[in-house]
Coordinates of N, CA and C and ligand atoms in Angstrom, one line a residue:
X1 N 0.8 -1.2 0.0 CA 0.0 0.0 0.0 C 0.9 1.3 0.0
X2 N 0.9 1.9 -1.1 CA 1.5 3.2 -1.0 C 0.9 4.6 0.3
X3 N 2.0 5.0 0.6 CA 2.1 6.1 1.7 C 1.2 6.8 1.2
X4 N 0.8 7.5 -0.1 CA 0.1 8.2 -0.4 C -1.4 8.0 -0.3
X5 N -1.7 6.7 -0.2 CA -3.2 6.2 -0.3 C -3.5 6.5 1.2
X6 N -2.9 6.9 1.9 CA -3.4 7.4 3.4 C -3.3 8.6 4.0
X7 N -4.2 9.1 5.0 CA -4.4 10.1 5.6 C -4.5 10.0 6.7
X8 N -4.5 11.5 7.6 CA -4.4 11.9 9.3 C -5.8 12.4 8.9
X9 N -7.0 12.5 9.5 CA -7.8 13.3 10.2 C -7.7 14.0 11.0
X10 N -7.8 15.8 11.3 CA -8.2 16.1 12.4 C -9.7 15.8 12.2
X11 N -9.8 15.4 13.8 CA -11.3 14.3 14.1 C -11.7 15.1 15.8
X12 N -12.5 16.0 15.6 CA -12.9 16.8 17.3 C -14.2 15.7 17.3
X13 N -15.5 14.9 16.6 CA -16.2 14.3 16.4 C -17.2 15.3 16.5
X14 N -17.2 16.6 15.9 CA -18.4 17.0 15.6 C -18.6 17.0 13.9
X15 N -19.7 17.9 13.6 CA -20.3 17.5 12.5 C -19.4 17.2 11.1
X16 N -18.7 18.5 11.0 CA -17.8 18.9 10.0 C -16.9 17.9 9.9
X17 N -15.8 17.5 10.7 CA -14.7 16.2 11.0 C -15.5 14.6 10.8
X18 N -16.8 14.7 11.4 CA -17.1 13.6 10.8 C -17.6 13.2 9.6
X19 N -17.8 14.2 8.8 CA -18.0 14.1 7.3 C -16.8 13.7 6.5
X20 N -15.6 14.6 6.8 CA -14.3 14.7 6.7 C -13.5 13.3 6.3
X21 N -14.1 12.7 7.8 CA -13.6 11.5 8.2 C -14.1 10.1 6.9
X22 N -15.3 10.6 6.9 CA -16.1 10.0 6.0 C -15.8 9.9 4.2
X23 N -15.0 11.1 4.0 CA -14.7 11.6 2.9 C -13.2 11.0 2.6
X24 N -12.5 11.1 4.1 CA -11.2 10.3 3.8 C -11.1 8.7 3.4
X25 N -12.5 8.4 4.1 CA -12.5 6.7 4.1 C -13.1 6.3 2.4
X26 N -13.9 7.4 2.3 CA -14.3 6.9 0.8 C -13.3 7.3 -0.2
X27 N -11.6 8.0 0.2 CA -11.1 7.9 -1.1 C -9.6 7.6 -0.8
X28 N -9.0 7.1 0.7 CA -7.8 6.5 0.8 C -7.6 5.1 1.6
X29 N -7.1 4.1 1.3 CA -6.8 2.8 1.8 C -6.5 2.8 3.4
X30 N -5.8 3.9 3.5 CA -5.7 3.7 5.2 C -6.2 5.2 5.5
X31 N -6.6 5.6 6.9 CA -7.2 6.9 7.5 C -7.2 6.4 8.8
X32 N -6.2 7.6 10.3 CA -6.0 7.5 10.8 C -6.5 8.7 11.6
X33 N -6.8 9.1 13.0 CA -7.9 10.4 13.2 C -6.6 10.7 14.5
X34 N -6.6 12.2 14.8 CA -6.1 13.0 15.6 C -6.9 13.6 16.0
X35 N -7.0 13.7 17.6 CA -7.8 14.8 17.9 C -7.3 15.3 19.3
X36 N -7.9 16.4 20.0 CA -7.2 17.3 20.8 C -8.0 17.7 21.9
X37 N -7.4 17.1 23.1 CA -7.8 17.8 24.5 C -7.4 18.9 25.1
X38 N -7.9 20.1 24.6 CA -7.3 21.5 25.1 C -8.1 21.9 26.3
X39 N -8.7 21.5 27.2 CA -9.6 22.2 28.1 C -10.7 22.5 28.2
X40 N -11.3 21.7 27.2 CA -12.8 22.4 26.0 C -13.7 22.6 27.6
X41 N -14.7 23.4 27.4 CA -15.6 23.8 28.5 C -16.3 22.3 29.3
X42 N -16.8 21.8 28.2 CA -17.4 20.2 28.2 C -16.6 19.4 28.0
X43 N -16.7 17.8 28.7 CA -16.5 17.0 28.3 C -17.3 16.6 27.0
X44 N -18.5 16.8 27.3 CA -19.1 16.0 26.6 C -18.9 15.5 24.9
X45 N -17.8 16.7 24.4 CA -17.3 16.8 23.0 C -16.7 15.7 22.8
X46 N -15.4 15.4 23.9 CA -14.6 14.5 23.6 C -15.3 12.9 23.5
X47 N -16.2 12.8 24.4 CA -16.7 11.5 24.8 C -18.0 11.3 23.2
X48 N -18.6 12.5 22.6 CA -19.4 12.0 21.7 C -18.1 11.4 20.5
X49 N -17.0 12.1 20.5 CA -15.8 11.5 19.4 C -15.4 10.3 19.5
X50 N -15.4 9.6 20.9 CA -15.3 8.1 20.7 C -16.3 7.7 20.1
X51 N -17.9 7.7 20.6 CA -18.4 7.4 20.2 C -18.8 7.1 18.8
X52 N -18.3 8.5 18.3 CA -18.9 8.2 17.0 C -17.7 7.6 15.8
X53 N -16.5 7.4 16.6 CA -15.7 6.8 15.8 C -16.1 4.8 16.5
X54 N -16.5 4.8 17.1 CA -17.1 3.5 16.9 C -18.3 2.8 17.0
X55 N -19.4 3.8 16.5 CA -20.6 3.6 15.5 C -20.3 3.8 14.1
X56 N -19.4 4.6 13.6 CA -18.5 4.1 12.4 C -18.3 3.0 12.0
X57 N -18.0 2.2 13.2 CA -17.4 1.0 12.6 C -18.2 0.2 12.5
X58 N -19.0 0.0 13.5 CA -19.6 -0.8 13.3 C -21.0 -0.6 12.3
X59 N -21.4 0.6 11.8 CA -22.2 0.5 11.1 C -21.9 0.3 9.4
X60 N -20.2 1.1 9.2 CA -19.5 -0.4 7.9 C -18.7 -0.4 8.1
X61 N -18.5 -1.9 7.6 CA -17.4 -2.5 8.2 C -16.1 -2.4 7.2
X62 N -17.1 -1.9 5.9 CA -15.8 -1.7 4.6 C -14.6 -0.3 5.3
X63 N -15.5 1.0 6.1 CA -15.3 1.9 6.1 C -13.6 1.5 7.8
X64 N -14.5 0.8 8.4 CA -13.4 -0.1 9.7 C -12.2 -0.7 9.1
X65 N -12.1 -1.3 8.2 CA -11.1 -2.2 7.5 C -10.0 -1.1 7.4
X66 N -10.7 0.0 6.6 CA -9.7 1.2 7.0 C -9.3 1.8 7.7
X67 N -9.5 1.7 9.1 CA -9.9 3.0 10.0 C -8.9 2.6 10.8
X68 N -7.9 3.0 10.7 CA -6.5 2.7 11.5 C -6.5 3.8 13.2
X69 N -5.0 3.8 13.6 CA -5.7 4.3 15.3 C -6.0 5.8 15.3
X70 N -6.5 5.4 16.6 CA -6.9 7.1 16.6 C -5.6 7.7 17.9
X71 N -5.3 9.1 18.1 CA -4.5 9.8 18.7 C -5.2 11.1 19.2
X72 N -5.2 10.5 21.2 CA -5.9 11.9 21.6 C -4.8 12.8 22.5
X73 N -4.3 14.0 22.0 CA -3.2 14.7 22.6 C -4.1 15.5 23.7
X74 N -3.2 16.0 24.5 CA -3.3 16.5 25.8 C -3.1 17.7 25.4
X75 N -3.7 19.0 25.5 CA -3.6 20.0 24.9 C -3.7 21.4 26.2
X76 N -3.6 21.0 27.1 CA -4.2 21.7 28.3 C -3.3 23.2 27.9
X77 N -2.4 23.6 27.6 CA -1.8 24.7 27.2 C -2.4 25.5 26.8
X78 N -3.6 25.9 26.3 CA -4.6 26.8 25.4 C -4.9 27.2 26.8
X79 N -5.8 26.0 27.7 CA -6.3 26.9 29.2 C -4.6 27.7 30.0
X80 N -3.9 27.3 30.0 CA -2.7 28.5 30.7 C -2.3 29.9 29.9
X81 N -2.7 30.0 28.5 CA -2.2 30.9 27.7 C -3.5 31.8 28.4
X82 N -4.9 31.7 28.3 CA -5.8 32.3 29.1 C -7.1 32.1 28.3
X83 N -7.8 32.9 28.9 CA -9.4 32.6 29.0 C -9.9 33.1 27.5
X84 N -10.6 31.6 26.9 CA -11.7 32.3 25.5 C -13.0 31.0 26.3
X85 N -14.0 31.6 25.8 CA -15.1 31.2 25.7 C -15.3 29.6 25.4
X86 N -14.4 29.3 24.8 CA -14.3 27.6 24.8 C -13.9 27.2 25.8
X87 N -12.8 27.4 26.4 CA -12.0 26.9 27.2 C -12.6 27.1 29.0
X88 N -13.4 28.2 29.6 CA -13.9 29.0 30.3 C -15.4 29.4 30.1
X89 N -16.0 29.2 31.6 CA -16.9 29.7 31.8 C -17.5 31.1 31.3
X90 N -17.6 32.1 30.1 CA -17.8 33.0 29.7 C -18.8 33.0 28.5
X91 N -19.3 34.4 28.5 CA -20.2 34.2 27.4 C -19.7 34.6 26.0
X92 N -20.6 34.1 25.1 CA -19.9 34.0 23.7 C -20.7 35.4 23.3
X93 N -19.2 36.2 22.7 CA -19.8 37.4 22.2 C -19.1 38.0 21.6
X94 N -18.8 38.8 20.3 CA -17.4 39.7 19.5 C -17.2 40.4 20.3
X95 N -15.7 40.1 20.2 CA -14.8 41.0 21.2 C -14.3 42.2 20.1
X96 N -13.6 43.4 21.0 CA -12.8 44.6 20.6 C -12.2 44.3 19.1
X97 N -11.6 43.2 18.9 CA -10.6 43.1 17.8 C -11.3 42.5 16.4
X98 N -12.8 42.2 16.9 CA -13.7 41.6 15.7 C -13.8 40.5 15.6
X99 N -13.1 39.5 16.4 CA -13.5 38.0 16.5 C -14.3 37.8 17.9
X100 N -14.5 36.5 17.9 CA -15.9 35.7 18.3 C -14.4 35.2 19.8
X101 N -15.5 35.8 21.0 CA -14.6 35.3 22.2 C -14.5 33.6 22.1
X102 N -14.9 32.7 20.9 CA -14.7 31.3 21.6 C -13.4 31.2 20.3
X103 N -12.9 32.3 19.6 CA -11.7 31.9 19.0 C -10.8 31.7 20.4
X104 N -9.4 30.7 20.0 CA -8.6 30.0 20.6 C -7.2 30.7 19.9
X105 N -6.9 31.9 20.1 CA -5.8 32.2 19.4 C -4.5 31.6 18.7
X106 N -4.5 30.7 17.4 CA -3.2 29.9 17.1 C -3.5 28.5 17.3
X107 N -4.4 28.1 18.3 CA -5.2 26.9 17.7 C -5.4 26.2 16.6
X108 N -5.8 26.7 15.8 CA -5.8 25.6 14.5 C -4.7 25.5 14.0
X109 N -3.5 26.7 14.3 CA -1.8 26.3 13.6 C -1.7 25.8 14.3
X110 N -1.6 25.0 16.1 CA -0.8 24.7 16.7 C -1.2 22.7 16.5
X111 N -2.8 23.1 16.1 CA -3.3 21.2 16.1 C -2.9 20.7 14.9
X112 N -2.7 21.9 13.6 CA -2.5 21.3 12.0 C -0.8 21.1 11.7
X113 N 0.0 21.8 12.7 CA 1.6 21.5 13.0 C 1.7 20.0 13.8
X114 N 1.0 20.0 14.9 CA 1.6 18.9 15.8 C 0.5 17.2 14.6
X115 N -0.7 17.9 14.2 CA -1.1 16.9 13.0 C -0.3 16.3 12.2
X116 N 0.6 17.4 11.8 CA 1.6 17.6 10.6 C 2.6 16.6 10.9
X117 N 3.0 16.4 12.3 CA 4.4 16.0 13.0 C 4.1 14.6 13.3
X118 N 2.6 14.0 13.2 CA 2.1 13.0 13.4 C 2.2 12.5 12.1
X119 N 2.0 13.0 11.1 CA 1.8 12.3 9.8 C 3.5 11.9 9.6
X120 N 4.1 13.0 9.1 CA 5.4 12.6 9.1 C 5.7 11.3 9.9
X121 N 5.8 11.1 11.1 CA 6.3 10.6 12.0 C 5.5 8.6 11.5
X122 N 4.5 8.7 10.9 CA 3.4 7.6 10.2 C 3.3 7.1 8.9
X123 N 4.5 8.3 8.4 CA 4.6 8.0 7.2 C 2.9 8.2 6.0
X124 N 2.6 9.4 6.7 CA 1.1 9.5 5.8 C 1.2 10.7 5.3
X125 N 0.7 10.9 3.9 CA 1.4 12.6 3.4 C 0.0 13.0 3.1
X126 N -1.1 13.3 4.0 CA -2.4 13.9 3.4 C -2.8 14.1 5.0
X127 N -3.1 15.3 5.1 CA -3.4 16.0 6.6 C -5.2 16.3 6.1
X128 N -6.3 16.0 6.5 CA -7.6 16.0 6.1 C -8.3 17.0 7.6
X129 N -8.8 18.2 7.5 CA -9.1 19.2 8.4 C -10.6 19.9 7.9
X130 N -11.5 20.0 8.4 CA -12.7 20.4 8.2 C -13.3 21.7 8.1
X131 N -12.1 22.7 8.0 CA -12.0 23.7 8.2 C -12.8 24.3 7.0
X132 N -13.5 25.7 7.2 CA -14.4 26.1 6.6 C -14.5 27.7 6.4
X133 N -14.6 28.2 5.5 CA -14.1 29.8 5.4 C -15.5 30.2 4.8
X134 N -16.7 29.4 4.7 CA -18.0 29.7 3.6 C -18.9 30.4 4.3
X135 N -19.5 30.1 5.4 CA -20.7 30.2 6.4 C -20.2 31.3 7.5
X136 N -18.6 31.3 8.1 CA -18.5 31.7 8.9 C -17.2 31.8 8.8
X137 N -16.7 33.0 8.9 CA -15.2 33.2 8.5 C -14.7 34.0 9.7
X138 N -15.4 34.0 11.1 CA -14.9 34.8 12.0 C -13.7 33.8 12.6
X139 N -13.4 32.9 12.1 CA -11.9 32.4 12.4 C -10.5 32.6 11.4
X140 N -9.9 33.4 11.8 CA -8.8 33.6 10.5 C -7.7 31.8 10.4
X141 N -8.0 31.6 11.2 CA -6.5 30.4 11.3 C -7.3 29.1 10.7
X142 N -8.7 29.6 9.8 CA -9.6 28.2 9.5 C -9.7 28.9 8.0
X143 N -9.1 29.8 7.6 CA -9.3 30.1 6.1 C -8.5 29.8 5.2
X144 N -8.5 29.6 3.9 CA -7.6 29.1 2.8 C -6.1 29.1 2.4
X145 N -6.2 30.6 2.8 CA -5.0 31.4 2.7 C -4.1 30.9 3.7
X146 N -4.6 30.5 5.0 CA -3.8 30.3 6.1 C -3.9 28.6 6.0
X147 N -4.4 27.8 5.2 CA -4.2 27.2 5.5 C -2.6 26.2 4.3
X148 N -2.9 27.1 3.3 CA -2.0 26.9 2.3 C -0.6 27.4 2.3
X149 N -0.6 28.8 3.2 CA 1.0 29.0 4.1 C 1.2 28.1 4.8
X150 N 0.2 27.5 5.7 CA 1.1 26.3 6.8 C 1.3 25.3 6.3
X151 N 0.9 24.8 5.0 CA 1.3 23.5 4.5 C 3.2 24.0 3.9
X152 N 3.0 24.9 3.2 CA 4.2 25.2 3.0 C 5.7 25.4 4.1
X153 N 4.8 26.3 5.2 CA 5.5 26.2 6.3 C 5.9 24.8 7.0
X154 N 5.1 23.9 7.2 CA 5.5 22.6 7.5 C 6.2 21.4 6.5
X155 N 5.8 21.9 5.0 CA 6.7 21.0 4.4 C 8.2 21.9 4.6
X156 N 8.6 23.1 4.5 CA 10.0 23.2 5.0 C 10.4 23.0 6.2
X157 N 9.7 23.1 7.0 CA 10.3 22.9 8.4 C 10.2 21.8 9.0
X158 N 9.5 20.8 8.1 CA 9.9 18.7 8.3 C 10.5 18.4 6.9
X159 N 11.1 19.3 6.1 CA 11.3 18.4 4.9 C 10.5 17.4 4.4
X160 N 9.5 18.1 4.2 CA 8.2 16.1 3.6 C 7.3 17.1 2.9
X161 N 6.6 16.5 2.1 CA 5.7 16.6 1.2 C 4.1 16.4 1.5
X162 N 3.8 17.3 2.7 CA 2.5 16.8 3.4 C 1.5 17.9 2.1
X163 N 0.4 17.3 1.9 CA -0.6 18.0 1.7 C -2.1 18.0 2.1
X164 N -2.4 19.3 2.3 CA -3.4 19.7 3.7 C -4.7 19.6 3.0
X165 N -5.6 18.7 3.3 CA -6.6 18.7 2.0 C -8.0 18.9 3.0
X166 N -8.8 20.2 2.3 CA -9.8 20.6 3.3 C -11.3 20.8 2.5
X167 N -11.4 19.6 2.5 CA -13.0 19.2 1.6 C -14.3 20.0 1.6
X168 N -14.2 21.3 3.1 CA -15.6 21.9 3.6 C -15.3 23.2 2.9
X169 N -14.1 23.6 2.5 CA -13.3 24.8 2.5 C -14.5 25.7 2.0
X170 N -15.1 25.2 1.1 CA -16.2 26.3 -0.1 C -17.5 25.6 0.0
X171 N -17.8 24.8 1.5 CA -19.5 24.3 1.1 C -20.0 25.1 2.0
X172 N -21.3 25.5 2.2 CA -22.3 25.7 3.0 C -22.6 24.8 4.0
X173 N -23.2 24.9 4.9 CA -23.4 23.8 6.1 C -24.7 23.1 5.5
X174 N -25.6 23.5 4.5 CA -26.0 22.9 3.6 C -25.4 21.5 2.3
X175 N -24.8 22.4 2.1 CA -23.6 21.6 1.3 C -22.7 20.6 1.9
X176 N -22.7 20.7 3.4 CA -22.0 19.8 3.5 C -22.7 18.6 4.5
X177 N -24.1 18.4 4.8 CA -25.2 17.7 5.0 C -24.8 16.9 4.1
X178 N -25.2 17.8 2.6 CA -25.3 17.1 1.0 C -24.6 15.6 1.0
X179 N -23.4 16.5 1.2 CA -22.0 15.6 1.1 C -22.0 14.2 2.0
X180 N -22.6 14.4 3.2 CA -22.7 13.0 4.4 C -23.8 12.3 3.4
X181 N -24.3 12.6 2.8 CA -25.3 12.2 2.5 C -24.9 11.0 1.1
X182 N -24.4 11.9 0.2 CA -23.2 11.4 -0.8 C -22.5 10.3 -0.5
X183 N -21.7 10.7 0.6 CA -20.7 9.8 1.4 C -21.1 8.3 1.5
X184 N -22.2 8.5 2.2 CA -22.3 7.4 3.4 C -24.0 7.4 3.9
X185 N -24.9 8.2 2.8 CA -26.5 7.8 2.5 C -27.4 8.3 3.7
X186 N -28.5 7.6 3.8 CA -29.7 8.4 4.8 C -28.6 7.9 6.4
X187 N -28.1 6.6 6.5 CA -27.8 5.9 7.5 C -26.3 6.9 8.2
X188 N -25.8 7.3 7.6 CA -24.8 8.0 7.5 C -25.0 9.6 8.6
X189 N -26.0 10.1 7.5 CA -26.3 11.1 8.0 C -27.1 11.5 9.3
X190 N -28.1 9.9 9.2 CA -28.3 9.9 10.8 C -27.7 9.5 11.9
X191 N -26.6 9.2 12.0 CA -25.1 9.0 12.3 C -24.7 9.9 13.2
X192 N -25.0 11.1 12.0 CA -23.7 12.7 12.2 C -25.2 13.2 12.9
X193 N -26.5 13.4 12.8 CA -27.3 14.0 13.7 C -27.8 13.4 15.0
X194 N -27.6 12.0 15.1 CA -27.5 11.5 16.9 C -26.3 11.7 17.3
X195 N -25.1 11.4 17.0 CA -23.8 11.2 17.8 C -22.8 12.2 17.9
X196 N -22.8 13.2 16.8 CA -21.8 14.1 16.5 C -22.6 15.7 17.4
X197 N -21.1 16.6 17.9 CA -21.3 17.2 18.6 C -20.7 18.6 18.0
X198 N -21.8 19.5 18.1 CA -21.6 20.9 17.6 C -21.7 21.9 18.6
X199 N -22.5 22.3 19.7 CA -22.6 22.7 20.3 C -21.4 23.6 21.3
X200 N -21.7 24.8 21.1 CA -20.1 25.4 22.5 C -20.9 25.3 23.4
X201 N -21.6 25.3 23.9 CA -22.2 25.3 25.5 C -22.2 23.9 26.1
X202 N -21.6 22.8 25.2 CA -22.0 21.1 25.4 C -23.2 21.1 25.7
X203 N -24.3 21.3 25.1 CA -25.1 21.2 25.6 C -26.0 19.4 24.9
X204 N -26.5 18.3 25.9 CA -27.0 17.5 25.2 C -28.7 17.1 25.6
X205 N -29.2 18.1 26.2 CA -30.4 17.7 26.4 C -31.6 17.4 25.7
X206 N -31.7 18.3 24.8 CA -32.9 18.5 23.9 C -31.8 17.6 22.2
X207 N -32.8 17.3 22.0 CA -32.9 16.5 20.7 C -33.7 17.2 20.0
X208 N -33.1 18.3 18.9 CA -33.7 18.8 17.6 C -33.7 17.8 16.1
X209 N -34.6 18.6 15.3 CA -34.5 18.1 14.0 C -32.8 17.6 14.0
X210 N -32.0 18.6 14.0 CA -30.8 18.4 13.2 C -30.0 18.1 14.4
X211 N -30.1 17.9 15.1 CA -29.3 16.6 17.0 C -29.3 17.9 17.8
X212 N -28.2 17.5 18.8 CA -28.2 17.7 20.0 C -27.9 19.1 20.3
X213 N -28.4 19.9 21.5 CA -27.7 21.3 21.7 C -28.5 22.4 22.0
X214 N -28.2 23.4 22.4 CA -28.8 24.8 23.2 C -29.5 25.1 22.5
X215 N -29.2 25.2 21.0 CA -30.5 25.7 19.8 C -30.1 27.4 19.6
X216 N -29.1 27.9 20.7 CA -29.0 29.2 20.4 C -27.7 29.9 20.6
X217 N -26.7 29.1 20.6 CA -25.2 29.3 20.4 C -25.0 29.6 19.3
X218 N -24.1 30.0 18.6 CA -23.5 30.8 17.0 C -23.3 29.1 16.6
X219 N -22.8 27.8 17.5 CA -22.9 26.5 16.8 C -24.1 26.0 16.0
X220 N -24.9 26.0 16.8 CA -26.2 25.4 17.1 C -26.9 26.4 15.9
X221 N -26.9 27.4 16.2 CA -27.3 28.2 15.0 C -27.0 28.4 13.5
X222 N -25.9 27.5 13.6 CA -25.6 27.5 11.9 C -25.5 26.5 11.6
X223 N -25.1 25.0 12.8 CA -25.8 23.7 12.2 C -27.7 23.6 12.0
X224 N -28.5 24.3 12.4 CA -29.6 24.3 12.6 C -29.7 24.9 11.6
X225 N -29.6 26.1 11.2 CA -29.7 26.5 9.5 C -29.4 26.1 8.6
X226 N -27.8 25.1 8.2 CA -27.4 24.6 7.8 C -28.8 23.6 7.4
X227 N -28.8 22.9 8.2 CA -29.5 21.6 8.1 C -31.3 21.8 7.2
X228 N -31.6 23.3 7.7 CA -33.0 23.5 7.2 C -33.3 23.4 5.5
X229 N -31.9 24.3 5.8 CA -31.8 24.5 4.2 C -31.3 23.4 2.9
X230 N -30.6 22.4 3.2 CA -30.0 21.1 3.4 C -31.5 20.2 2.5
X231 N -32.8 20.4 4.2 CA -33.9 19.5 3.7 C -34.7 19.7 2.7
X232 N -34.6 21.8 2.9 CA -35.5 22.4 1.8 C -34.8 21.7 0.1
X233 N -33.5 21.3 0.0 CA -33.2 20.8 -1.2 C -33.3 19.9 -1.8
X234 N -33.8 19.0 -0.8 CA -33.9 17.7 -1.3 C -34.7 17.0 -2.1
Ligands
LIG1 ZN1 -25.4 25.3 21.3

């Protein structure tokens, strides 16, 4: 099996990553998931990501054949640099500088580097990230431009030939419903709306049309629209 027929996921196990995840399995022989314990407010994020990496499996088994290990890093360093809205008890709201208090400043460079250092280290040259610049662009370190410097940046600074492949980059949260749908069919998608976790408040009580969550966080709010618009197409 060639190195190239495989891939790293970042895999947090919410909606977006698990499409991702889905997208890597339907088009490389091996696929391997990373994901990251930074302090998140909730557990409850990390515990839906086991989960839903093994109702994966077991619901195909073609998709398990592939699904090589998973890697959960210890990330506690985001909570000592200091307080955002993810990490801390605070409310989500635009701050002075024009981003969204649950940005994580350098966050996504710091998980798509130490990603980067895992693939190398695995011998896999396709880094797969769910990152998305369409619906919601109040994260700079999740847009195109930054994400195409850091591939560059990390192929000079490991010598290797990683490429950073980001499947959500240009869909709508509409569009990328579509795409689970595509993937991995009705079974698939009801999958990503019981198990998968969107929500910043962790929240899992109430069970909506489109799964779990407050119904009125900036998450919740754009997987909820996403999703409406998703059904209106079909
Ligand atoms: Zn919410």
């Amino acid at each position: 099996m060639a190195t190239t027929d495989s891939a790293l996921v970042v895999f947090s196990g919410g909606q977006d990553s698990t499409t991702c995840l889905a997208w890597a399995l339907s088009r490389y022989a091996r696929v391997e998931t990373i994901g990251f314990d930074y302090g998140q407010r909730h557990v409850v994020e990390l515990e839906c990501r086991a989960g839903v990496l093994t109702r994966l499996r077991e619901a195909r088994p073609d998709w398990a054949e592939k699904l090589g290990p998973d890697t959960l890093l210890s990330m506690d360093v985001f909570r000592q640099l200091g307080e955002t809205a993810l990490t801390h008890d605070m409310a989500i709201a635009m701050t002075e500088n024009g981003l969204p208090s649950t940005f994580v400043p350098g966050r996504n460079l710091v998980f798509l580097t130490l990603a980067g250092a895992q693939a190398c280290r695995r011998g896999i040259k396709r880094l797969v990230t769910g990152v998305c610049e369409t619906d919601f662009s109040g994260y700079p370190d999740c847009r195109d431009d930054t994400m195409k410097a850091l591939q560059v940046a990390l192929n000079l600074g490991m010598q290797t030939r990683l490429v950073i492949e980001t499947p959500l980059m240009w869909r709508t949260k509409a569009e990328t419903w579509e795409l689970a749908r595509d993937l991995g069919g009705q079974p698939f998608v009801d999958l990503i709306l019981e198990h998968t976790h969107t929500c910043y408040q962790g929240e899992r009580g109430n069970r909506h049309s489109w799964g779990y969550g407050c119904g009125s966080c900036p998450a919740c709010e754009l997987r909820a629209k996403g999703y409406v618009e998703y059904l209106a197409c079909e």
